[in-house]
Amino acid sequence: MSEAIAYERVGDVAVLKAQNPPVNALGIDVRKGLLAGIERAESEGAKAVVIYGEGKTYFAGADIREFGRPPQEPYLPGLCSRIEASPLIVVSAMHGTALGGGLEVALSSHYRIAVPSAKMGLPEVNLGILPGAGGTQRLPRLAGTEAALEMITTGRHFGAAEALDKGIIDRIEEGVPREIGLAYTQELLDAGAPRRAVGEMPAPEAVDFDAVYEATLKKGRGQLSPATAVRAVQAAAEAESFEAGLKRERALFTELMESDQRQGLIHAFFSERAVSKLPELEGIEPREVAAMGVIGGGTMGAGIATAALLVGLSVVLIEMTDEGVAAARGRIQGNLQGALKRGKITQVQYDQLTGEALTVSTDYAALGKVDLVVEAVFEDMGVKREVFGKLDAHCKPGAVLATNTSYLDVDEIAAATSRPQDVIGLHFFSPAHVMKLLEVVVAEKTAPEVLATGFALGKRLKKVAVRSGICDGFIGNRIMNVYRKAAEYVVLDGASPYQVDKAVTTFGFPMGPFAMGDLAGLDINWAARKRRAPTRDPRERVPRFYEMLCEGGDFGQKTGKGFYVYEDGPRGGGVPNPQVAELIAKDQEQQGVAPREFSDAEVLRRYMCAMVNEAAKVVGEGIARRPLDVDMVMLFGYGFPRFWGGPLKWADLQGLDGILADIRAYAVEDDFFWQPAPLLEQLVADGKSFDDLNKGA
Ligand code: 3HC
Ligand code: NAI
């Protein structure tokens, strides 16, 4: 018998136990074992089969690591059909997460039982594919077309109670899977229950599939898998037989399996898990964190405090004045009220989190017991150094002292204390209780266990934590400043800001750079420009239209006008501001630029080439350890479309030689901005990809 599937005989029942840790993925050995188990049960005269998983879960899906390699028999769809066709009664007993191919095995069984905590789902679209082992044909036969469409196109997990309610499972029982499975099977045998194949049930009802397809495509912002899955469910309703439906599902599955988007999404799946695993942290224990301090209760401080409270940390927040204290408390209460309204916390929890778990004070002495402090005061080196001096005086020995600075040098901040080994950057993104990214910035003297504590905190806050070295803007903001500049250059040269925003959103970003500027407040970037102006290289081209707009008092959404006009308030979305074209024309005239036409494709190409080139510099300089670190920063902090995997995965898929050739061509017009990254040149010369670096090749 296969090692991945154990065979046991209990009276008339054959018991097949999956033992393929950590998640009982349906790799080749598991598939072989299941097939052999069914055949043996049949040949040995068993009357029924129970399938369950050892450890923390039933099958969590196909083995994703096999994707892109030549498939090996038995294939999962055939195995599912074989299980369904068995003359014995097959029962699946589920616990943990029965996902994707896992749920498809269960749907091919004749009866399904689960423990109350079991979660199920067909999350394949999130990996760029669709359920390819009959899930799109069997689920609608049990749950109905509409419910199945919703579950398959969103890929969401659902609980046992919902599964029972929708007819996807037959029973919920407390207990361990083997025992509840055996008891249920015996009961079925005793009652003379029939073999019950989902594939033999009537086809589900048809709906307006074209309308669902269009709506799903639009919602996916360029992602193809959810919309393609609609066509597979359509086949369940409309194909002439169950087998014909399975065939159609297979064809659509294969189409997606061969797509770039599948590669991008699988890259995102594994990178999301790899990004926080640092070899240097192996065996290093993080420091204990139960009480957290936050300095400054503005936008970021209040968001960070909210995130900490929501995962059970107590928070001491320091503001400058009594008014500041009241405002900070109000912001945190507002955030938590949102969580209360969405049902994430109860009224009792709300009262506890805003009551005993939260202290807001003007007195730094209140920080005496905290284990970790995050400073989020004004972005000013003098102010930050003064605050860190006070933290040094008031915090207990061993407390981790973190700064949320966006751009400032963490080494210089650390030097304001007598304990630079305890200082680190923890760069959250706005709104901090919502955004998933956390850049963990390592300073020169940061101790390994302080770095480990930063990552442990990130995990506790359910963030994607990425290690960054020190540079102006760390990984994300540094890259963003460069691609935003590329966007301004194409506008100065003749494209419109609206064409840029459209090209970028068509690519899959939720927003373009000009709409984003309006949202964040144009004045913030304007201040940074003024700060940098004295040290700017004379060779740098400087578009002026952005500053002209700010000089007129238009800062974006907060003033009702920026690149767009927001007559119906920020939520109504904006319409192009007609004054912007005049300012751009004036800028062109003053700089002697003759505007030309750009195709949408060229606009996007320049934007992306600028992003990839700077990302390659960030990796080449060691600010990011691996290309995948940059990819995860852009995915979780900057809205980069997940189905492309990140800018460097996207670059691999496009071909690095073409990107380098384009950068060189752009350099003919502006060889200061378009300086190719040495790492990009090296990879092209060696015929390698960014992903080779991820794999340590
Ligand atoms: N194949 C291969 N490896 C998998 C895997 C899978 N389906 N699912 C998880 N793993 C690996 C992870 O990469 C991780 O490996 P690591 O320890 O080396 O980093 C390990 O298992 C543990 O995973 P997590 O850290 O994610 O553990 P959690 O307990 O947090 O989550 C989970 C468990 C909910 C099962 C989560 O891993 C998950 O969502 N997995 C993917 C499920 C999925 O998408 N299934 C559908 C697959 S596609 C399919 O079935 C096609 C079919 O229709 C033909
Ligand atoms: P903010 O202006 O909204 O809040 C700053 C708060 O700090 C104010 O409430 C102020 O009263 C308080 N403060 C100032 N000096 C203080 C002191 N000495 N002691 C106690 N409190 C003091 O600013 P915001 O946006 O929250 O930014 C804070 C920090 O976070 C900055 O370093 C910024 O660069 C960084 N950051 C900002 C992001 C954003 O999107 N706003 C994103 C990521 C980081």
JSON list of N, CA and C in Angstrom, two decimals, residues 399-446:
[
{"chain": "A", "resi": 399, "resn": "ALA", "atom": "N", "xyz": [13.17, 46.85, 25.81]},
{"chain": "A", "resi": 399, "resn": "ALA", "atom": "CA", "xyz": [11.99, 47.23, 25.00]},
{"chain": "A", "resi": 399, "resn": "ALA", "atom": "C", "xyz": [12.46, 47.51, 23.58]},
{"chain": "A", "resi": 400, "resn": "VAL", "atom": "N", "xyz": [11.66, 47.08, 22.59]},
{"chain": "A", "resi": 400, "resn": "VAL", "atom": "CA", "xyz": [12.01, 47.35, 21.19]},
{"chain": "A", "resi": 400, "resn": "VAL", "atom": "C", "xyz": [11.50, 48.75, 20.84]},
{"chain": "A", "resi": 401, "resn": "LEU", "atom": "N", "xyz": [12.37, 49.58, 20.24]},
{"chain": "A", "resi": 401, "resn": "LEU", "atom": "CA", "xyz": [11.99, 50.96, 19.90]},
{"chain": "A", "resi": 401, "resn": "LEU", "atom": "C", "xyz": [11.91, 51.06, 18.38]},
{"chain": "A", "resi": 402, "resn": "ALA", "atom": "N", "xyz": [10.69, 51.23, 17.85]},
{"chain": "A", "resi": 402, "resn": "ALA", "atom": "CA", "xyz": [10.50, 51.20, 16.40]},
{"chain": "A", "resi": 402, "resn": "ALA", "atom": "C", "xyz": [10.02, 52.55, 15.88]},
{"chain": "A", "resi": 403, "resn": "THR", "atom": "N", "xyz": [10.43, 52.86, 14.66]},
{"chain": "A", "resi": 403, "resn": "THR", "atom": "CA", "xyz": [9.92, 54.08, 14.00]},
{"chain": "A", "resi": 403, "resn": "THR", "atom": "C", "xyz": [9.11, 53.70, 12.76]},
{"chain": "A", "resi": 404, "resn": "ASN", "atom": "N", "xyz": [8.06, 54.46, 12.54]},
{"chain": "A", "resi": 404, "resn": "ASN", "atom": "CA", "xyz": [7.21, 54.24, 11.36]},
{"chain": "A", "resi": 404, "resn": "ASN", "atom": "C", "xyz": [7.59, 55.23, 10.25]},
{"chain": "A", "resi": 405, "resn": "THR", "atom": "N", "xyz": [8.78, 55.79, 10.32]},
{"chain": "A", "resi": 405, "resn": "THR", "atom": "CA", "xyz": [9.15, 56.79, 9.31]},
{"chain": "A", "resi": 405, "resn": "THR", "atom": "C", "xyz": [8.99, 56.25, 7.89]},
{"chain": "A", "resi": 406, "resn": "SER", "atom": "N", "xyz": [8.61, 57.15, 6.97]},
{"chain": "A", "resi": 406, "resn": "SER", "atom": "CA", "xyz": [8.46, 56.75, 5.57]},
{"chain": "A", "resi": 406, "resn": "SER", "atom": "C", "xyz": [9.77, 56.83, 4.81]},
{"chain": "A", "resi": 407, "resn": "TYR", "atom": "N", "xyz": [10.59, 57.81, 5.17]},
{"chain": "A", "resi": 407, "resn": "TYR", "atom": "CA", "xyz": [11.79, 58.09, 4.37]},
{"chain": "A", "resi": 407, "resn": "TYR", "atom": "C", "xyz": [13.07, 58.30, 5.18]},
{"chain": "A", "resi": 408, "resn": "LEU", "atom": "N", "xyz": [12.94, 58.64, 6.47]},
{"chain": "A", "resi": 408, "resn": "LEU", "atom": "CA", "xyz": [14.12, 59.10, 7.20]},
{"chain": "A", "resi": 408, "resn": "LEU", "atom": "C", "xyz": [15.07, 57.97, 7.57]},
{"chain": "A", "resi": 409, "resn": "ASP", "atom": "N", "xyz": [16.33, 58.34, 7.82]},
{"chain": "A", "resi": 409, "resn": "ASP", "atom": "CA", "xyz": [17.39, 57.36, 8.06]},
{"chain": "A", "resi": 409, "resn": "ASP", "atom": "C", "xyz": [17.25, 56.76, 9.47]},
{"chain": "A", "resi": 410, "resn": "VAL", "atom": "N", "xyz": [16.97, 55.47, 9.54]},
{"chain": "A", "resi": 410, "resn": "VAL", "atom": "CA", "xyz": [16.73, 54.82, 10.84]},
{"chain": "A", "resi": 410, "resn": "VAL", "atom": "C", "xyz": [18.01, 54.79, 11.68]},
{"chain": "A", "resi": 411, "resn": "ASP", "atom": "N", "xyz": [19.17, 54.74, 11.02]},
{"chain": "A", "resi": 411, "resn": "ASP", "atom": "CA", "xyz": [20.44, 54.77, 11.78]},
{"chain": "A", "resi": 411, "resn": "ASP", "atom": "C", "xyz": [20.58, 56.08, 12.54]},
{"chain": "A", "resi": 412, "resn": "GLU", "atom": "N", "xyz": [20.20, 57.17, 11.88]},
{"chain": "A", "resi": 412, "resn": "GLU", "atom": "CA", "xyz": [20.32, 58.48, 12.52]},
{"chain": "A", "resi": 412, "resn": "GLU", "atom": "C", "xyz": [19.34, 58.58, 13.71]},
{"chain": "A", "resi": 413, "resn": "ILE", "atom": "N", "xyz": [18.17, 58.00, 13.53]},
{"chain": "A", "resi": 413, "resn": "ILE", "atom": "CA", "xyz": [17.19, 58.00, 14.63]},
{"chain": "A", "resi": 413, "resn": "ILE", "atom": "C", "xyz": [17.72, 57.15, 15.79]},
{"chain": "A", "resi": 414, "resn": "ALA", "atom": "N", "xyz": [18.30, 55.98, 15.44]},
{"chain": "A", "resi": 414, "resn": "ALA", "atom": "CA", "xyz": [18.82, 55.07, 16.48]},
{"chain": "A", "resi": 414, "resn": "ALA", "atom": "C", "xyz": [19.94, 55.72, 17.29]},
{"chain": "A", "resi": 415, "resn": "ALA", "atom": "N", "xyz": [20.70, 56.59, 16.60]},
{"chain": "A", "resi": 415, "resn": "ALA", "atom": "CA", "xyz": [21.84, 57.23, 17.27]},
{"chain": "A", "resi": 415, "resn": "ALA", "atom": "C", "xyz": [21.39, 58.22, 18.34]},
{"chain": "A", "resi": 416, "resn": "ALA", "atom": "N", "xyz": [20.10, 58.55, 18.37]},
{"chain": "A", "resi": 416, "resn": "ALA", "atom": "CA", "xyz": [19.61, 59.45, 19.41]},
{"chain": "A", "resi": 416, "resn": "ALA", "atom": "C", "xyz": [19.36, 58.69, 20.72]},
{"chain": "A", "resi": 417, "resn": "THR", "atom": "N", "xyz": [19.61, 57.38, 20.73]},
{"chain": "A", "resi": 417, "resn": "THR", "atom": "CA", "xyz": [19.40, 56.59, 21.95]},
{"chain": "A", "resi": 417, "resn": "THR", "atom": "C", "xyz": [20.73, 56.00, 22.40]},
{"chain": "A", "resi": 418, "resn": "SER", "atom": "N", "xyz": [20.73, 55.46, 23.63]},
{"chain": "A", "resi": 418, "resn": "SER", "atom": "CA", "xyz": [21.94, 54.78, 24.10]},
{"chain": "A", "resi": 418, "resn": "SER", "atom": "C", "xyz": [21.85, 53.29, 23.77]},
{"chain": "A", "resi": 419, "resn": "ARG", "atom": "N", "xyz": [20.78, 52.88, 23.05]},
{"chain": "A", "resi": 419, "resn": "ARG", "atom": "CA", "xyz": [20.58, 51.44, 22.78]},
{"chain": "A", "resi": 419, "resn": "ARG", "atom": "C", "xyz": [20.17, 51.19, 21.32]},
{"chain": "A", "resi": 420, "resn": "PRO", "atom": "N", "xyz": [21.06, 51.55, 20.39]},
{"chain": "A", "resi": 420, "resn": "PRO", "atom": "CA", "xyz": [20.71, 51.40, 18.97]},
{"chain": "A", "resi": 420, "resn": "PRO", "atom": "C", "xyz": [20.41, 49.95, 18.57]},
{"chain": "A", "resi": 421, "resn": "GLN", "atom": "N", "xyz": [20.90, 48.99, 19.35]},
{"chain": "A", "resi": 421, "resn": "GLN", "atom": "CA", "xyz": [20.61, 47.58, 19.03]},
{"chain": "A", "resi": 421, "resn": "GLN", "atom": "C", "xyz": [19.13, 47.25, 19.16]},
{"chain": "A", "resi": 422, "resn": "ASP", "atom": "N", "xyz": [18.39, 48.08, 19.92]},
{"chain": "A", "resi": 422, "resn": "ASP", "atom": "CA", "xyz": [16.96, 47.83, 20.13]},
{"chain": "A", "resi": 422, "resn": "ASP", "atom": "C", "xyz": [16.09, 48.61, 19.13]},
{"chain": "A", "resi": 423, "resn": "VAL", "atom": "N", "xyz": [16.72, 49.36, 18.25]},
{"chain": "A", "resi": 423, "resn": "VAL", "atom": "CA", "xyz": [15.95, 50.22, 17.35]},
{"chain": "A", "resi": 423, "resn": "VAL", "atom": "C", "xyz": [15.77, 49.56, 15.98]},
{"chain": "A", "resi": 424, "resn": "ILE", "atom": "N", "xyz": [14.58, 49.74, 15.42]},
{"chain": "A", "resi": 424, "resn": "ILE", "atom": "CA", "xyz": [14.23, 49.11, 14.14]},
{"chain": "A", "resi": 424, "resn": "ILE", "atom": "C", "xyz": [13.18, 49.99, 13.45]},
{"chain": "A", "resi": 425, "resn": "GLY", "atom": "N", "xyz": [13.03, 49.81, 12.15]},
{"chain": "A", "resi": 425, "resn": "GLY", "atom": "CA", "xyz": [11.94, 50.50, 11.46]},
{"chain": "A", "resi": 425, "resn": "GLY", "atom": "C", "xyz": [10.77, 49.53, 11.28]},
{"chain": "A", "resi": 426, "resn": "LEU", "atom": "N", "xyz": [9.58, 49.98, 11.62]},
{"chain": "A", "resi": 426, "resn": "LEU", "atom": "CA", "xyz": [8.37, 49.19, 11.32]},
{"chain": "A", "resi": 426, "resn": "LEU", "atom": "C", "xyz": [7.48, 50.10, 10.50]},
{"chain": "A", "resi": 427, "resn": "HIS", "atom": "N", "xyz": [7.55, 49.94, 9.20]},
{"chain": "A", "resi": 427, "resn": "HIS", "atom": "CA", "xyz": [6.86, 50.86, 8.29]},
{"chain": "A", "resi": 427, "resn": "HIS", "atom": "C", "xyz": [5.51, 50.29, 7.89]},
{"chain": "A", "resi": 428, "resn": "PHE", "atom": "N", "xyz": [4.47, 50.83, 8.51]},
{"chain": "A", "resi": 428, "resn": "PHE", "atom": "CA", "xyz": [3.10, 50.43, 8.22]},
{"chain": "A", "resi": 428, "resn": "PHE", "atom": "C", "xyz": [2.58, 51.25, 7.05]},
{"chain": "A", "resi": 429, "resn": "PHE", "atom": "N", "xyz": [1.47, 50.81, 6.47]},
{"chain": "A", "resi": 429, "resn": "PHE", "atom": "CA", "xyz": [0.86, 51.51, 5.34]},
{"chain": "A", "resi": 429, "resn": "PHE", "atom": "C", "xyz": [-0.54, 51.96, 5.73]},
{"chain": "A", "resi": 430, "resn": "SER", "atom": "N", "xyz": [-1.00, 53.02, 5.12]},
{"chain": "A", "resi": 430, "resn": "SER", "atom": "CA", "xyz": [-2.25, 53.64, 5.53]},
{"chain": "A", "resi": 430, "resn": "SER", "atom": "C", "xyz": [-3.45, 53.07, 4.76]},
{"chain": "A", "resi": 431, "resn": "PRO", "atom": "N", "xyz": [-4.58, 52.75, 5.40]},
{"chain": "A", "resi": 431, "resn": "PRO", "atom": "CA", "xyz": [-4.82, 52.73, 6.85]},
{"chain": "A", "resi": 431, "resn": "PRO", "atom": "C", "xyz": [-4.18, 51.50, 7.50]},
{"chain": "A", "resi": 432, "resn": "ALA", "atom": "N", "xyz": [-3.46, 51.75, 8.59]},
{"chain": "A", "resi": 432, "resn": "ALA", "atom": "CA", "xyz": [-2.58, 50.71, 9.16]},
{"chain": "A", "resi": 432, "resn": "ALA", "atom": "C", "xyz": [-3.34, 49.52, 9.71]},
{"chain": "A", "resi": 433, "resn": "HIS", "atom": "N", "xyz": [-4.61, 49.68, 10.05]},
{"chain": "A", "resi": 433, "resn": "HIS", "atom": "CA", "xyz": [-5.35, 48.52, 10.57]},
{"chain": "A", "resi": 433, "resn": "HIS", "atom": "C", "xyz": [-6.00, 47.74, 9.42]},
{"chain": "A", "resi": 434, "resn": "VAL", "atom": "N", "xyz": [-5.79, 48.20, 8.18]},
{"chain": "A", "resi": 434, "resn": "VAL", "atom": "CA", "xyz": [-6.37, 47.51, 7.03]},
{"chain": "A", "resi": 434, "resn": "VAL", "atom": "C", "xyz": [-5.28, 46.96, 6.10]},
{"chain": "A", "resi": 435, "resn": "MET", "atom": "N", "xyz": [-4.31, 47.80, 5.78]},
{"chain": "A", "resi": 435, "resn": "MET", "atom": "CA", "xyz": [-3.30, 47.39, 4.78]},
{"chain": "A", "resi": 435, "resn": "MET", "atom": "C", "xyz": [-2.43, 46.26, 5.32]},
{"chain": "A", "resi": 436, "resn": "LYS", "atom": "N", "xyz": [-2.14, 45.31, 4.43]},
{"chain": "A", "resi": 436, "resn": "LYS", "atom": "CA", "xyz": [-1.47, 44.08, 4.85]},
{"chain": "A", "resi": 436, "resn": "LYS", "atom": "C", "xyz": [0.06, 44.19, 4.94]},
{"chain": "A", "resi": 437, "resn": "LEU", "atom": "N", "xyz": [0.63, 45.21, 4.31]},
{"chain": "A", "resi": 437, "resn": "LEU", "atom": "CA", "xyz": [2.10, 45.25, 4.24]},
{"chain": "A", "resi": 437, "resn": "LEU", "atom": "C", "xyz": [2.74, 45.85, 5.48]},
{"chain": "A", "resi": 438, "resn": "LEU", "atom": "N", "xyz": [3.85, 45.26, 5.90]},
{"chain": "A", "resi": 438, "resn": "LEU", "atom": "CA", "xyz": [4.70, 45.85, 6.94]},
{"chain": "A", "resi": 438, "resn": "LEU", "atom": "C", "xyz": [6.14, 45.72, 6.47]},
{"chain": "A", "resi": 439, "resn": "GLU", "atom": "N", "xyz": [6.81, 46.85, 6.23]},
{"chain": "A", "resi": 439, "resn": "GLU", "atom": "CA", "xyz": [8.24, 46.78, 5.92]},
{"chain": "A", "resi": 439, "resn": "GLU", "atom": "C", "xyz": [9.00, 46.80, 7.24]},
{"chain": "A", "resi": 440, "resn": "VAL", "atom": "N", "xyz": [9.83, 45.78, 7.43]},
{"chain": "A", "resi": 440, "resn": "VAL", "atom": "CA", "xyz": [10.63, 45.71, 8.66]},
{"chain": "A", "resi": 440, "resn": "VAL", "atom": "C", "xyz": [12.03, 46.19, 8.28]},
{"chain": "A", "resi": 441, "resn": "VAL", "atom": "N", "xyz": [12.38, 47.38, 8.75]},
{"chain": "A", "resi": 441, "resn": "VAL", "atom": "CA", "xyz": [13.60, 48.03, 8.28]},
{"chain": "A", "resi": 441, "resn": "VAL", "atom": "C", "xyz": [14.74, 47.78, 9.26]},
{"chain": "A", "resi": 442, "resn": "VAL", "atom": "N", "xyz": [15.79, 47.14, 8.76]},
{"chain": "A", "resi": 442, "resn": "VAL", "atom": "CA", "xyz": [16.91, 46.76, 9.62]},
{"chain": "A", "resi": 442, "resn": "VAL", "atom": "C", "xyz": [17.97, 47.86, 9.59]},
{"chain": "A", "resi": 443, "resn": "ALA", "atom": "N", "xyz": [18.28, 48.38, 10.77]},
{"chain": "A", "resi": 443, "resn": "ALA", "atom": "CA", "xyz": [19.33, 49.40, 10.86]},
{"chain": "A", "resi": 443, "resn": "ALA", "atom": "C", "xyz": [20.67, 48.71, 11.10]},
{"chain": "A", "resi": 444, "resn": "GLU", "atom": "N", "xyz": [21.73, 49.52, 11.03]},
{"chain": "A", "resi": 444, "resn": "GLU", "atom": "CA", "xyz": [23.07, 48.94, 11.10]},
{"chain": "A", "resi": 444, "resn": "GLU", "atom": "C", "xyz": [23.28, 48.12, 12.39]},
{"chain": "A", "resi": 445, "resn": "LYS", "atom": "N", "xyz": [22.76, 48.65, 13.49]},
{"chain": "A", "resi": 445, "resn": "LYS", "atom": "CA", "xyz": [23.05, 47.97, 14.77]},
{"chain": "A", "resi": 445, "resn": "LYS", "atom": "C", "xyz": [21.89, 47.14, 15.32]},
{"chain": "A", "resi": 446, "resn": "THR", "atom": "N", "xyz": [20.82, 47.00, 14.55]},
{"chain": "A", "resi": 446, "resn": "THR", "atom": "CA", "xyz": [19.65, 46.25, 15.04]},
{"chain": "A", "resi": 446, "resn": "THR", "atom": "C", "xyz": [20.04, 44.82, 15.43]}
]
